Amino acid sequence: MPQDTLIALIGFAFVMSISPGPGNFLLLASGVNFGLRRSIPLILGISLGFLTMVFCVGVGLGQVLNQFPIVYTLLKFLCAAYVLWLAFRIARSRSIGSRDHDLLAQPISFQQAALFQLVNPKAWAVALIVTVSYTNPDCYLTSLILMILVFAIVNLPSISVWAVSGVALKRILGEGRRGVIFNIFMAFLLVGSMIPVLLESID
């Protein structure tokens, strides 16, 4: 991979990974409610779920989405339903780290986080961009794998910042009803963050 392409890929991966979005809002809420250690499955699920998606798009799924836009539209509806369910879980949490309410008694699992990425239209859009822009047609599979490795190196620590930030906020939000208000606010942010991408087309 040429140096200028590598630098551009690192910059793109960093911006896409660190910028606010559904997955990062989930990480922030998880860091506040459960701490960093118990949020690790969520971090890994989000990152590996996305990278798996990039690989699938790179080996042909992207062409299917372009040829059959109805599939992409279906993904949007699935995403909306899943986001609403996750937002409901977060909003119903009564306090930071509470075990009194079954809906958020446990952190989001690795499997749930990975599946969330697979129905995330923003993640699909990013996957389509990187497979088209940062692969070499002359050695496509090699460049695809290299691109995924570079994205992983940048993505994992970048999204972890959100969980770490949540841990830093835990002491402040642990007093009184601040945790309840925070969780409700995060639920609204989670839903609101999906509105722009749900309105976008695959084109």
Tab-separated table of C-alpha atoms in Angstrom:
chain	number	residue	atom	x	y	z
A	1	MET	CA	0.000	0.000	0.000
A	2	PRO	CA	1.511	3.384	-1.025
A	3	GLN	CA	2.399	5.692	1.863
A	4	ASP	CA	-0.043	8.422	0.850
A	5	THR	CA	-2.872	5.880	0.627
A	6	LEU	CA	-1.928	4.458	4.033
A	7	ILE	CA	-1.956	7.911	5.643
A	8	ALA	CA	-5.326	8.688	4.061
A	9	LEU	CA	-6.730	5.350	5.279
A	10	ILE	CA	-5.479	5.940	8.837
A	11	GLY	CA	-7.061	9.398	8.866
A	12	PHE	CA	-10.355	8.099	7.496
A	13	ALA	CA	-10.424	5.192	9.942
A	14	PHE	CA	-9.723	7.488	12.884
A	15	VAL	CA	-12.426	10.006	11.978
A	16	MET	CA	-15.023	7.315	11.312
A	17	SER	CA	-14.127	5.448	14.509
A	18	ILE	CA	-13.878	8.341	16.974
A	19	SER	CA	-16.820	10.413	15.731
A	20	PRO	CA	-20.181	10.194	17.546
A	21	GLY	CA	-22.479	7.407	16.443
A	22	PRO	CA	-24.736	4.651	17.756
A	23	GLY	CA	-21.922	2.277	18.691
A	24	ASN	CA	-19.919	4.950	20.473
A	25	PHE	CA	-22.955	6.149	22.422
A	26	LEU	CA	-23.484	2.564	23.555
A	27	LEU	CA	-19.841	2.395	24.661
A	28	LEU	CA	-20.153	5.632	26.633
A	29	ALA	CA	-23.283	4.381	28.399
A	30	SER	CA	-21.687	0.997	29.074
A	31	GLY	CA	-18.557	2.617	30.526
A	32	VAL	CA	-20.701	4.664	32.913
A	33	ASN	CA	-22.936	1.790	33.973
A	34	PHE	CA	-20.504	-1.141	34.035
A	35	GLY	CA	-16.916	0.103	33.868
A	36	LEU	CA	-14.207	-0.658	31.338
A	37	ARG	CA	-13.582	-4.342	32.059
A	38	ARG	CA	-17.241	-5.351	31.652
A	39	SER	CA	-17.487	-3.213	28.495
A	40	ILE	CA	-14.668	-5.089	26.715
A	41	PRO	CA	-17.062	-7.586	25.016
A	42	LEU	CA	-19.022	-4.616	23.654
A	43	ILE	CA	-15.828	-2.975	22.362
A	44	LEU	CA	-14.648	-6.158	20.673
A	45	GLY	CA	-18.107	-6.957	19.291
A	46	ILE	CA	-18.471	-3.527	17.690
A	47	SER	CA	-14.983	-3.617	16.170
A	48	LEU	CA	-14.941	-7.229	14.976
A	49	GLY	CA	-18.544	-7.061	13.769
A	50	PHE	CA	-17.675	-4.067	11.621
A	51	LEU	CA	-14.453	-5.568	10.285
A	52	THR	CA	-16.281	-8.774	9.382
A	53	MET	CA	-18.794	-6.661	7.509
A	54	VAL	CA	-15.999	-4.902	5.600
A	55	PHE	CA	-14.591	-8.268	4.540
A	56	CYS	CA	-18.019	-9.524	3.418
A	57	VAL	CA	-18.639	-6.346	1.436
A	58	GLY	CA	-15.175	-6.590	-0.076
A	59	VAL	CA	-15.671	-10.146	-1.336
A	60	GLY	CA	-18.968	-9.414	-3.051
A	61	LEU	CA	-21.755	-8.442	-0.698
A	62	GLY	CA	-21.350	-4.778	-1.636
A	63	GLN	CA	-22.300	-5.600	-5.236
A	64	VAL	CA	-25.427	-7.365	-3.994
A	65	LEU	CA	-26.468	-4.279	-2.003
A	66	ASN	CA	-25.939	-2.046	-5.033
A	67	GLN	CA	-27.844	-4.410	-7.304
A	68	PHE	CA	-30.719	-4.923	-4.854
A	69	PRO	CA	-31.368	-1.663	-2.953
A	70	ILE	CA	-34.375	-3.290	-1.248
A	71	VAL	CA	-31.890	-5.323	0.840
A	72	TYR	CA	-30.266	-2.120	2.075
A	73	THR	CA	-33.683	-0.660	2.861
A	74	LEU	CA	-34.561	-3.770	4.858
A	75	LEU	CA	-31.318	-3.378	6.821
A	76	LYS	CA	-32.377	0.140	7.729
A	77	PHE	CA	-35.669	-1.052	9.192
A	78	LEU	CA	-33.933	-3.829	11.112
A	79	CYS	CA	-31.443	-1.309	12.436
A	80	ALA	CA	-34.188	1.093	13.514
A	81	ALA	CA	-35.982	-1.658	15.419
A	82	TYR	CA	-32.792	-2.839	17.111
A	83	VAL	CA	-31.728	0.693	18.053
A	84	LEU	CA	-35.133	1.386	19.592
A	85	TRP	CA	-34.841	-1.813	21.639
A	86	LEU	CA	-31.352	-0.894	22.864
A	87	ALA	CA	-32.470	2.661	23.657
A	88	PHE	CA	-35.398	1.254	25.648
A	89	ARG	CA	-33.008	-0.911	27.652
A	90	ILE	CA	-30.785	2.047	28.463
A	91	ALA	CA	-33.623	4.445	29.286
A	92	ARG	CA	-35.236	1.960	31.680
A	93	SER	CA	-32.066	1.535	33.735
A	94	ARG	CA	-32.859	3.041	37.146
A	95	SER	CA	-29.362	3.873	38.326
A	96	ILE	CA	-25.681	3.478	37.515
A	97	GLY	CA	-24.817	-0.202	37.636
A	98	SER	CA	-28.231	-1.102	39.017
A	99	ARG	CA	-29.100	-4.771	39.292
A	100	ASP	CA	-32.711	-4.015	40.186
A	101	HIS	CA	-33.956	-3.821	36.635
A	102	ASP	CA	-33.677	-6.842	34.361
A	103	LEU	CA	-33.486	-4.795	31.147
A	104	LEU	CA	-29.994	-3.485	31.862
A	105	ALA	CA	-28.792	-5.898	34.544
A	106	GLN	CA	-25.965	-7.075	32.254
A	107	PRO	CA	-23.744	-5.278	29.729
A	108	ILE	CA	-24.456	-5.740	26.035
A	109	SER	CA	-22.769	-8.980	24.981
A	110	PHE	CA	-20.166	-9.550	22.270
A	111	GLN	CA	-22.735	-11.290	20.071
A	112	GLN	CA	-25.299	-8.491	20.444
A	113	ALA	CA	-22.681	-5.845	19.648
A	114	ALA	CA	-21.491	-7.715	16.545
A	115	LEU	CA	-25.055	-8.199	15.295
A	116	PHE	CA	-25.766	-4.522	15.890
A	117	GLN	CA	-22.969	-3.601	13.479
A	118	LEU	CA	-24.402	-5.918	10.852
A	119	VAL	CA	-27.694	-3.992	10.836
A	120	ASN	CA	-26.110	-0.553	11.171
A	121	PRO	CA	-26.580	1.414	7.915
A	122	LYS	CA	-23.779	3.841	8.824
A	123	ALA	CA	-21.389	0.910	9.190
A	124	TRP	CA	-22.531	-0.497	5.838
A	125	ALA	CA	-21.916	2.870	4.173
A	126	VAL	CA	-18.390	3.115	5.634
A	127	ALA	CA	-17.663	-0.485	4.610
A	128	LEU	CA	-18.693	0.277	1.030
A	129	ILE	CA	-16.506	3.407	0.943
A	130	VAL	CA	-13.332	1.774	2.255
A	131	THR	CA	-13.560	-1.303	0.034
A	132	VAL	CA	-13.903	0.884	-3.052
A	133	SER	CA	-11.428	3.624	-2.094
A	134	TYR	CA	-8.584	1.794	-0.350
A	135	THR	CA	-8.138	-1.476	-2.244
A	136	ASN	CA	-5.898	-2.210	-5.214
A	137	PRO	CA	-7.572	-4.028	-8.153
A	138	ASP	CA	-4.229	-5.587	-9.160
A	139	CYS	CA	-3.883	-7.413	-5.824
A	140	TYR	CA	-7.389	-7.039	-4.501
A	141	LEU	CA	-7.626	-9.687	-1.777
A	142	THR	CA	-4.201	-8.833	-0.335
A	143	SER	CA	-4.985	-5.116	-0.266
A	144	LEU	CA	-8.429	-5.820	1.252
A	145	ILE	CA	-6.916	-7.811	4.130
A	146	LEU	CA	-4.202	-5.190	4.671
A	147	MET	CA	-6.816	-2.434	4.692
A	148	ILE	CA	-8.873	-4.333	7.292
A	149	LEU	CA	-5.781	-4.813	9.494
A	150	VAL	CA	-4.948	-1.102	9.355
A	151	PHE	CA	-8.565	-0.184	10.114
A	152	ALA	CA	-8.558	-2.591	13.082
A	153	ILE	CA	-5.383	-1.064	14.545
A	154	VAL	CA	-6.969	2.387	14.415
A	155	ASN	CA	-10.561	1.422	15.221
A	156	LEU	CA	-10.098	-0.565	18.426
A	157	PRO	CA	-8.330	2.086	20.538
A	158	SER	CA	-10.429	4.881	19.019
A	159	ILE	CA	-13.794	3.428	20.032
A	160	SER	CA	-12.354	2.397	23.409
A	161	VAL	CA	-11.946	6.090	24.214
A	162	TRP	CA	-15.737	6.322	24.533
A	163	ALA	CA	-15.908	3.537	27.108
A	164	VAL	CA	-12.972	5.063	29.031
A	165	SER	CA	-14.751	8.427	28.979
A	166	GLY	CA	-17.807	6.732	30.441
A	167	VAL	CA	-15.684	5.323	33.273
A	168	ALA	CA	-14.378	8.835	33.985
A	169	LEU	CA	-17.956	10.127	34.239
A	170	LYS	CA	-19.085	7.344	36.556
A	171	ARG	CA	-18.220	9.114	39.813
A	172	ILE	CA	-20.036	12.288	38.794
A	173	LEU	CA	-23.145	10.439	37.603
A	174	GLY	CA	-23.293	8.018	40.504
A	175	GLU	CA	-24.905	10.548	42.845
A	176	GLY	CA	-28.674	10.819	43.232
A	177	ARG	CA	-30.714	10.568	40.065
A	178	ARG	CA	-27.958	11.791	37.759
A	179	GLY	CA	-27.442	8.282	36.427
A	180	VAL	CA	-31.117	7.939	35.549
A	181	ILE	CA	-31.096	11.260	33.692
A	182	PHE	CA	-27.868	10.306	31.904
A	183	ASN	CA	-29.272	6.976	30.726
A	184	ILE	CA	-32.444	8.620	29.404
A	185	PHE	CA	-30.335	11.246	27.619
A	186	MET	CA	-28.110	8.556	26.082
A	187	ALA	CA	-31.187	6.680	24.882
A	188	PHE	CA	-32.395	9.795	23.039
A	189	LEU	CA	-28.914	10.367	21.578
A	190	LEU	CA	-28.787	6.756	20.392
A	191	VAL	CA	-32.090	7.071	18.550
A	192	GLY	CA	-31.262	10.554	17.230
A	193	SER	CA	-27.871	9.462	15.900
A	194	MET	CA	-29.532	6.997	13.548
A	195	ILE	CA	-31.969	9.430	11.925
A	196	PRO	CA	-29.480	10.890	9.361
A	197	VAL	CA	-28.169	7.503	8.240
A	198	LEU	CA	-31.652	6.054	8.017
A	199	LEU	CA	-32.559	8.835	5.598
A	200	GLU	CA	-29.523	8.211	3.382
A	201	SER	CA	-29.605	6.013	0.313
A	202	ILE	CA	-26.918	3.514	-0.622
A	203	ASP	CA	-25.960	5.789	-3.516
